[in-house]
Short mmCIF file of N, CA, C and O in Angstrom, two decimals:
data_model
loop_
_atom_site.label_atom_id
_atom_site.label_comp_id
_atom_site.label_asym_id
_atom_site.label_seq_id
_atom_site.Cartn_x
_atom_site.Cartn_y
_atom_site.Cartn_z
N UNK O 689 -6.25 -9.35 10.65
CA UNK O 689 -7.38 -8.55 11.05
C UNK O 689 -7.15 -8.05 12.48
O UNK O 689 -6.77 -8.81 13.36
N UNK O 690 -7.38 -6.76 12.70
CA UNK O 690 -7.25 -6.18 14.03
C UNK O 690 -8.47 -6.51 14.88
O UNK O 690 -9.58 -6.54 14.38
N UNK O 691 -8.23 -6.73 16.15
CA UNK O 691 -9.31 -6.95 17.10
C UNK O 691 -9.85 -5.61 17.57
O UNK O 691 -9.09 -4.68 17.82
N UNK O 692 -11.16 -5.53 17.70
CA UNK O 692 -11.76 -4.32 18.26
C UNK O 692 -11.54 -4.34 19.77
O UNK O 692 -11.77 -5.34 20.43
N UNK O 693 -11.10 -3.22 20.28
CA UNK O 693 -10.92 -3.04 21.71
C UNK O 693 -12.06 -2.16 22.19
O UNK O 693 -12.14 -0.99 21.85
N UNK O 694 -12.97 -2.75 22.97
CA UNK O 694 -14.18 -2.05 23.38
C UNK O 694 -14.02 -1.29 24.69
O UNK O 694 -13.26 -1.70 25.57
N UNK O 695 -14.79 -0.22 24.77
CA UNK O 695 -14.89 0.59 25.98
C UNK O 695 -16.38 0.81 26.21
O UNK O 695 -17.06 1.42 25.40
N UNK O 696 -16.90 0.26 27.31
CA UNK O 696 -18.34 0.28 27.58
C UNK O 696 -18.66 1.47 28.49
O UNK O 696 -18.10 1.59 29.58
N UNK O 697 -19.60 2.32 28.05
CA UNK O 697 -19.95 3.48 28.87
C UNK O 697 -20.92 3.11 29.98
O UNK O 697 -21.40 1.98 30.07
N UNK O 698 -21.22 4.07 30.84
CA UNK O 698 -22.06 3.82 32.02
C UNK O 698 -23.45 3.30 31.67
O UNK O 698 -23.98 2.43 32.36
N UNK O 699 -24.05 3.86 30.63
CA UNK O 699 -25.40 3.46 30.24
C UNK O 699 -25.47 2.01 29.80
O UNK O 699 -26.53 1.39 29.85
N UNK O 700 -24.38 1.46 29.35
CA UNK O 700 -24.34 0.12 28.76
C UNK O 700 -23.59 -0.90 29.60
O UNK O 700 -23.34 -2.00 29.15
N UNK O 701 -23.25 -0.54 30.81
CA UNK O 701 -22.35 -1.33 31.63
C UNK O 701 -23.07 -2.47 32.35
O UNK O 701 -22.93 -2.64 33.55
N UNK O 702 -23.79 -3.29 31.62
CA UNK O 702 -24.46 -4.45 32.20
C UNK O 702 -23.42 -5.52 32.49
O UNK O 702 -22.69 -5.95 31.60
N UNK O 703 -23.36 -5.97 33.73
CA UNK O 703 -22.33 -6.93 34.15
C UNK O 703 -22.38 -8.23 33.34
O UNK O 703 -21.34 -8.77 32.96
N UNK O 704 -23.59 -8.73 33.07
CA UNK O 704 -23.71 -9.98 32.29
C UNK O 704 -23.20 -9.79 30.86
O UNK O 704 -22.56 -10.68 30.31
N UNK O 705 -23.49 -8.64 30.27
CA UNK O 705 -23.03 -8.33 28.91
C UNK O 705 -21.51 -8.27 28.87
O UNK O 705 -20.86 -8.88 28.01
N UNK O 706 -20.92 -7.56 29.83
CA UNK O 706 -19.46 -7.43 29.88
C UNK O 706 -18.81 -8.80 30.08
O UNK O 706 -17.83 -9.14 29.41
N UNK O 707 -19.36 -9.60 30.99
CA UNK O 707 -18.81 -10.94 31.23
C UNK O 707 -18.95 -11.83 29.98
O UNK O 707 -18.04 -12.61 29.68
N UNK O 708 -20.07 -11.71 29.28
CA UNK O 708 -20.24 -12.49 28.05
C UNK O 708 -19.19 -12.10 27.01
O UNK O 708 -18.63 -12.97 26.33
N UNK O 709 -18.91 -10.81 26.88
CA UNK O 709 -17.87 -10.36 25.95
C UNK O 709 -16.51 -10.93 26.36
O UNK O 709 -15.77 -11.46 25.53
N UNK O 710 -16.20 -10.82 27.63
CA UNK O 710 -14.90 -11.30 28.12
C UNK O 710 -14.76 -12.80 27.96
O UNK O 710 -13.67 -13.29 27.67
N UNK O 711 -15.86 -13.53 28.12
CA UNK O 711 -15.79 -14.98 27.98
C UNK O 711 -15.52 -15.39 26.53
O UNK O 711 -15.10 -16.52 26.27
N UNK O 712 -15.73 -14.48 25.61
CA UNK O 712 -15.43 -14.73 24.20
C UNK O 712 -14.13 -14.04 23.77
O UNK O 712 -13.90 -13.76 22.61
N UNK O 713 -13.31 -13.74 24.77
CA UNK O 713 -11.98 -13.14 24.54
C UNK O 713 -12.02 -11.79 23.86
O UNK O 713 -11.10 -11.43 23.13
N UNK O 714 -13.10 -11.03 24.08
CA UNK O 714 -13.17 -9.66 23.58
C UNK O 714 -12.41 -8.78 24.56
O UNK O 714 -12.60 -8.89 25.78
N UNK O 715 -11.56 -7.92 24.05
CA UNK O 715 -10.80 -6.97 24.86
C UNK O 715 -11.77 -5.84 25.22
O UNK O 715 -12.07 -4.98 24.40
N UNK O 716 -12.28 -5.86 26.44
CA UNK O 716 -13.29 -4.89 26.85
C UNK O 716 -12.96 -4.30 28.22
O UNK O 716 -12.54 -5.00 29.12
N UNK O 717 -13.12 -2.99 28.31
CA UNK O 717 -13.01 -2.26 29.56
C UNK O 717 -14.29 -1.46 29.74
O UNK O 717 -14.91 -1.05 28.76
N UNK O 718 -14.64 -1.21 30.99
CA UNK O 718 -15.78 -0.35 31.29
C UNK O 718 -15.28 0.95 31.91
O UNK O 718 -14.13 1.03 32.36
N UNK O 719 -16.16 1.94 31.96
CA UNK O 719 -15.79 3.20 32.60
C UNK O 719 -15.42 2.97 34.06
O UNK O 719 -14.54 3.65 34.60
N UNK O 720 -16.05 1.99 34.71
CA UNK O 720 -15.71 1.66 36.10
C UNK O 720 -14.31 1.07 36.20
O UNK O 720 -13.57 1.37 37.15
N UNK O 721 -13.92 0.25 35.22
CA UNK O 721 -12.59 -0.37 35.23
C UNK O 721 -11.47 0.66 35.22
O UNK O 721 -10.40 0.43 35.78
N UNK O 722 -11.71 1.78 34.55
CA UNK O 722 -10.63 2.76 34.35
C UNK O 722 -10.84 4.06 35.13
O UNK O 722 -10.15 5.05 34.88
N UNK O 723 -11.80 4.05 36.06
CA UNK O 723 -12.01 5.21 36.91
C UNK O 723 -12.63 6.41 36.21
O UNK O 723 -12.35 7.55 36.59
N UNK O 724 -13.48 6.16 35.22
CA UNK O 724 -14.09 7.26 34.47
C UNK O 724 -15.60 7.40 34.75
O UNK O 724 -16.31 8.05 33.98
N UNK O 725 -16.07 6.84 35.85
CA UNK O 725 -17.49 6.99 36.20
C UNK O 725 -17.85 8.47 36.34
O UNK O 725 -17.04 9.26 36.85
N UNK O 726 -19.03 8.82 35.90
CA UNK O 726 -19.61 10.16 36.04
C UNK O 726 -18.92 11.24 35.21
O UNK O 726 -19.17 12.42 35.42
N UNK O 727 -18.08 10.85 34.28
CA UNK O 727 -17.45 11.83 33.38
C UNK O 727 -18.39 12.08 32.19
O UNK O 727 -19.22 11.26 31.84
N UNK O 728 -18.23 13.20 31.55
CA UNK O 728 -19.08 13.56 30.41
C UNK O 728 -18.86 12.61 29.24
O UNK O 728 -17.80 11.96 29.14
N UNK O 729 -19.84 12.55 28.35
CA UNK O 729 -19.71 11.70 27.16
C UNK O 729 -18.52 12.15 26.31
O UNK O 729 -17.81 11.32 25.75
N UNK O 730 -18.31 13.43 26.21
CA UNK O 730 -17.17 13.95 25.44
C UNK O 730 -15.85 13.46 26.03
O UNK O 730 -14.94 13.06 25.30
N UNK O 731 -15.74 13.48 27.36
CA UNK O 731 -14.53 12.99 28.01
C UNK O 731 -14.38 11.49 27.83
O UNK O 731 -13.26 10.99 27.66
N UNK O 732 -15.50 10.76 27.84
CA UNK O 732 -15.45 9.31 27.62
C UNK O 732 -14.92 9.02 26.22
O UNK O 732 -14.05 8.14 26.05
N UNK O 733 -15.41 9.73 25.24
CA UNK O 733 -14.96 9.50 23.86
C UNK O 733 -13.50 9.90 23.69
O UNK O 733 -12.74 9.22 22.98
N UNK O 734 -13.10 10.96 24.37
CA UNK O 734 -11.70 11.37 24.32
C UNK O 734 -10.79 10.30 24.94
O UNK O 734 -9.74 9.97 24.38
N UNK O 735 -11.23 9.73 26.09
CA UNK O 735 -10.44 8.67 26.72
C UNK O 735 -10.34 7.47 25.78
O UNK O 735 -9.27 6.87 25.62
N UNK O 736 -11.46 7.12 25.15
CA UNK O 736 -11.48 5.99 24.22
C UNK O 736 -10.50 6.23 23.07
O UNK O 736 -9.75 5.33 22.68
N UNK O 737 -10.49 7.44 22.53
CA UNK O 737 -9.57 7.75 21.42
C UNK O 737 -8.12 7.64 21.87
O UNK O 737 -7.30 7.02 21.20
N UNK O 738 -7.81 8.22 23.03
CA UNK O 738 -6.44 8.19 23.56
C UNK O 738 -5.95 6.77 23.80
O UNK O 738 -4.75 6.50 23.74
N UNK O 739 -6.88 5.86 24.07
CA UNK O 739 -6.53 4.48 24.38
C UNK O 739 -6.90 3.51 23.27
O UNK O 739 -6.92 2.30 23.47
N UNK O 740 -7.19 4.06 22.09
CA UNK O 740 -7.51 3.28 20.89
C UNK O 740 -8.60 2.24 21.14
O UNK O 740 -8.43 1.06 20.84
N UNK O 741 -9.72 2.72 21.71
CA UNK O 741 -10.85 1.85 22.01
C UNK O 741 -12.11 2.38 21.35
O UNK O 741 -12.31 3.59 21.26
N UNK O 742 -12.94 1.46 20.92
CA UNK O 742 -14.25 1.78 20.34
C UNK O 742 -15.25 1.84 21.48
O UNK O 742 -15.35 0.89 22.27
N UNK O 743 -15.96 2.95 21.58
CA UNK O 743 -16.93 3.08 22.67
C UNK O 743 -18.26 2.45 22.27
O UNK O 743 -18.67 2.54 21.11
N UNK O 744 -18.89 1.77 23.21
CA UNK O 744 -20.21 1.17 23.02
C UNK O 744 -21.17 1.87 23.96
O UNK O 744 -20.89 1.98 25.16
N UNK O 745 -22.30 2.33 23.41
CA UNK O 745 -23.26 3.07 24.23
C UNK O 745 -24.67 2.92 23.70
O UNK O 745 -24.89 2.68 22.51
N UNK O 746 -25.62 3.10 24.61
CA UNK O 746 -27.03 3.22 24.23
C UNK O 746 -27.40 4.69 24.03
O UNK O 746 -28.50 5.01 23.62
N UNK O 747 -26.49 5.58 24.33
CA UNK O 747 -26.75 7.02 24.31
C UNK O 747 -26.54 7.57 22.90
O UNK O 747 -25.63 8.37 22.65
N UNK O 748 -27.38 7.16 21.98
CA UNK O 748 -27.21 7.49 20.56
C UNK O 748 -27.28 8.99 20.30
O UNK O 748 -26.46 9.53 19.55
N UNK O 749 -28.23 9.68 20.91
CA UNK O 749 -28.40 11.11 20.62
C UNK O 749 -27.14 11.90 20.95
O UNK O 749 -26.63 12.66 20.12
N UNK O 750 -26.61 11.72 22.16
CA UNK O 750 -25.44 12.50 22.56
C UNK O 750 -24.20 12.14 21.77
O UNK O 750 -23.44 13.02 21.35
N UNK O 751 -23.97 10.84 21.53
CA UNK O 751 -22.77 10.46 20.79
C UNK O 751 -22.87 10.81 19.31
O UNK O 751 -21.86 11.12 18.68
N UNK O 752 -24.08 10.81 18.76
CA UNK O 752 -24.25 11.27 17.37
C UNK O 752 -23.87 12.75 17.28
O UNK O 752 -23.16 13.16 16.36
N UNK O 753 -24.33 13.53 18.25
CA UNK O 753 -24.01 14.96 18.28
C UNK O 753 -22.50 15.17 18.42
O UNK O 753 -21.92 15.98 17.69
N UNK O 754 -21.87 14.47 19.34
CA UNK O 754 -20.42 14.61 19.54
C UNK O 754 -19.67 14.20 18.28
O UNK O 754 -18.74 14.88 17.84
N UNK O 755 -20.09 13.09 17.65
CA UNK O 755 -19.46 12.63 16.41
C UNK O 755 -19.55 13.70 15.33
O UNK O 755 -18.56 14.02 14.67
N UNK O 756 -20.74 14.26 15.17
CA UNK O 756 -20.95 15.30 14.15
C UNK O 756 -20.09 16.53 14.44
O UNK O 756 -19.47 17.09 13.52
N UNK O 757 -20.01 16.92 15.69
CA UNK O 757 -19.18 18.06 16.08
C UNK O 757 -17.71 17.80 15.78
O UNK O 757 -17.01 18.67 15.25
N UNK O 758 -17.24 16.61 16.09
CA UNK O 758 -15.84 16.27 15.80
C UNK O 758 -15.56 16.31 14.31
O UNK O 758 -14.49 16.78 13.89
N UNK O 759 -16.50 15.83 13.49
CA UNK O 759 -16.31 15.91 12.04
C UNK O 759 -16.20 17.36 11.58
O UNK O 759 -15.35 17.69 10.74
N UNK O 760 -17.04 18.22 12.12
CA UNK O 760 -17.00 19.65 11.77
C UNK O 760 -15.68 20.28 12.19
O UNK O 760 -15.19 21.21 11.54
N UNK O 761 -15.09 19.78 13.27
CA UNK O 761 -13.80 20.27 13.76
C UNK O 761 -12.62 19.58 13.07
O UNK O 761 -11.48 19.83 13.42
N UNK O 762 -12.94 18.71 12.12
CA UNK O 762 -11.94 17.91 11.41
C UNK O 762 -11.10 17.08 12.39
O UNK O 762 -9.89 16.93 12.24
N UNK O 763 -11.77 16.54 13.39
CA UNK O 763 -11.16 15.68 14.38
C UNK O 763 -11.72 14.26 14.19
O UNK O 763 -12.52 14.03 13.29
N UNK O 764 -11.29 13.34 15.03
CA UNK O 764 -11.73 11.96 14.86
C UNK O 764 -11.83 11.26 16.21
O UNK O 764 -11.58 11.86 17.26
N UNK O 765 -12.17 9.98 16.15
CA UNK O 765 -12.22 9.13 17.33
C UNK O 765 -11.90 7.72 16.87
O UNK O 765 -11.75 7.46 15.68
N UNK O 766 -11.80 6.78 17.83
CA UNK O 766 -11.44 5.40 17.48
C UNK O 766 -12.64 4.58 17.00
O UNK O 766 -12.47 3.49 16.48
N UNK O 767 -13.84 5.10 17.20
CA UNK O 767 -15.05 4.42 16.75
C UNK O 767 -16.13 4.47 17.80
O UNK O 767 -15.85 4.60 19.00
N UNK O 768 -17.37 4.37 17.34
CA UNK O 768 -18.53 4.39 18.23
C UNK O 768 -19.48 3.31 17.75
O UNK O 768 -19.81 3.24 16.56
N UNK O 769 -19.93 2.47 18.67
CA UNK O 769 -20.99 1.51 18.39
C UNK O 769 -22.19 1.95 19.22
O UNK O 769 -22.09 2.05 20.45
N UNK O 770 -23.30 2.24 18.54
CA UNK O 770 -24.50 2.69 19.22
C UNK O 770 -25.61 1.68 19.06
O UNK O 770 -25.79 1.10 17.99
N UNK O 771 -26.37 1.48 20.12
CA UNK O 771 -27.54 0.61 20.08
C UNK O 771 -28.72 1.40 20.64
O UNK O 771 -28.54 2.21 21.55
N UNK O 772 -29.91 1.18 20.11
CA UNK O 772 -31.09 1.87 20.65
C UNK O 772 -31.28 1.51 22.12
O UNK O 772 -30.96 0.40 22.55
N UNK O 773 -31.82 2.45 22.88
CA UNK O 773 -31.97 2.25 24.31
C UNK O 773 -33.27 1.48 24.62
O UNK O 773 -34.15 1.95 25.30
N UNK O 774 -33.34 0.29 24.10
CA UNK O 774 -34.45 -0.60 24.44
C UNK O 774 -33.85 -1.86 25.03
O UNK O 774 -32.65 -2.10 24.92
N UNK O 775 -34.64 -2.66 25.64
CA UNK O 775 -34.11 -3.85 26.32
C UNK O 775 -33.80 -4.94 25.31
O UNK O 775 -34.66 -5.42 24.60
N UNK O 776 -32.53 -5.29 25.24
CA UNK O 776 -32.07 -6.38 24.40
C UNK O 776 -31.62 -7.52 25.30
O UNK O 776 -31.14 -7.30 26.40
N UNK O 777 -31.70 -8.73 24.78
CA UNK O 777 -31.12 -9.85 25.51
C UNK O 777 -29.60 -9.78 25.35
O UNK O 777 -29.09 -9.13 24.43
N UNK O 778 -28.90 -10.46 26.23
CA UNK O 778 -27.44 -10.52 26.14
C UNK O 778 -27.03 -11.11 24.78
O UNK O 778 -26.11 -10.63 24.14
N UNK O 779 -27.74 -12.14 24.35
CA UNK O 779 -27.44 -12.76 23.05
C UNK O 779 -27.58 -11.79 21.90
O UNK O 779 -26.75 -11.75 20.99
N UNK O 780 -28.64 -10.97 21.91
CA UNK O 780 -28.84 -9.98 20.85
C UNK O 780 -27.72 -8.95 20.86
O UNK O 780 -27.21 -8.56 19.80
N UNK O 781 -27.36 -8.49 22.04
CA UNK O 781 -26.26 -7.51 22.13
C UNK O 781 -24.96 -8.12 21.64
O UNK O 781 -24.20 -7.49 20.90
N UNK O 782 -24.69 -9.36 22.04
CA UNK O 782 -23.47 -10.04 21.61
C UNK O 782 -23.42 -10.17 20.09
O UNK O 782 -22.40 -9.89 19.47
N UNK O 783 -24.51 -10.62 19.49
CA UNK O 783 -24.53 -10.77 18.02
C UNK O 783 -24.28 -9.42 17.35
O UNK O 783 -23.56 -9.35 16.35
N UNK O 784 -24.87 -8.37 17.87
CA UNK O 784 -24.69 -7.05 17.29
C UNK O 784 -23.26 -6.55 17.38
O UNK O 784 -22.73 -5.98 16.43
N UNK O 785 -22.63 -6.78 18.50
CA UNK O 785 -21.26 -6.30 18.69
C UNK O 785 -20.26 -7.18 17.94
O UNK O 785 -19.34 -6.68 17.29
N UNK O 786 -20.43 -8.49 18.04
CA UNK O 786 -19.46 -9.38 17.41
C UNK O 786 -19.63 -9.42 15.91
O UNK O 786 -18.70 -9.61 15.16
#
């Protein structure tokens, strides 16, 4: 089984969440880790695809739109995990991702 390699966008870059993932040996990078702060969502998804990473975001509306556009263009990405933009505990986020 392949391990998911996560890429956490700016909206989801909670330090405790990232540390909890890393403590469970999840391969995770954030936009800050790779110098992609303040880049567009489209550029974030492109970076994730180029680096074979699944992006995690609370920005469901924008990433749903980008995903749909890519399908229409017959293009792809490495994957998107979306969570509603409400306050979740670290444990809830962990269970959802893992």
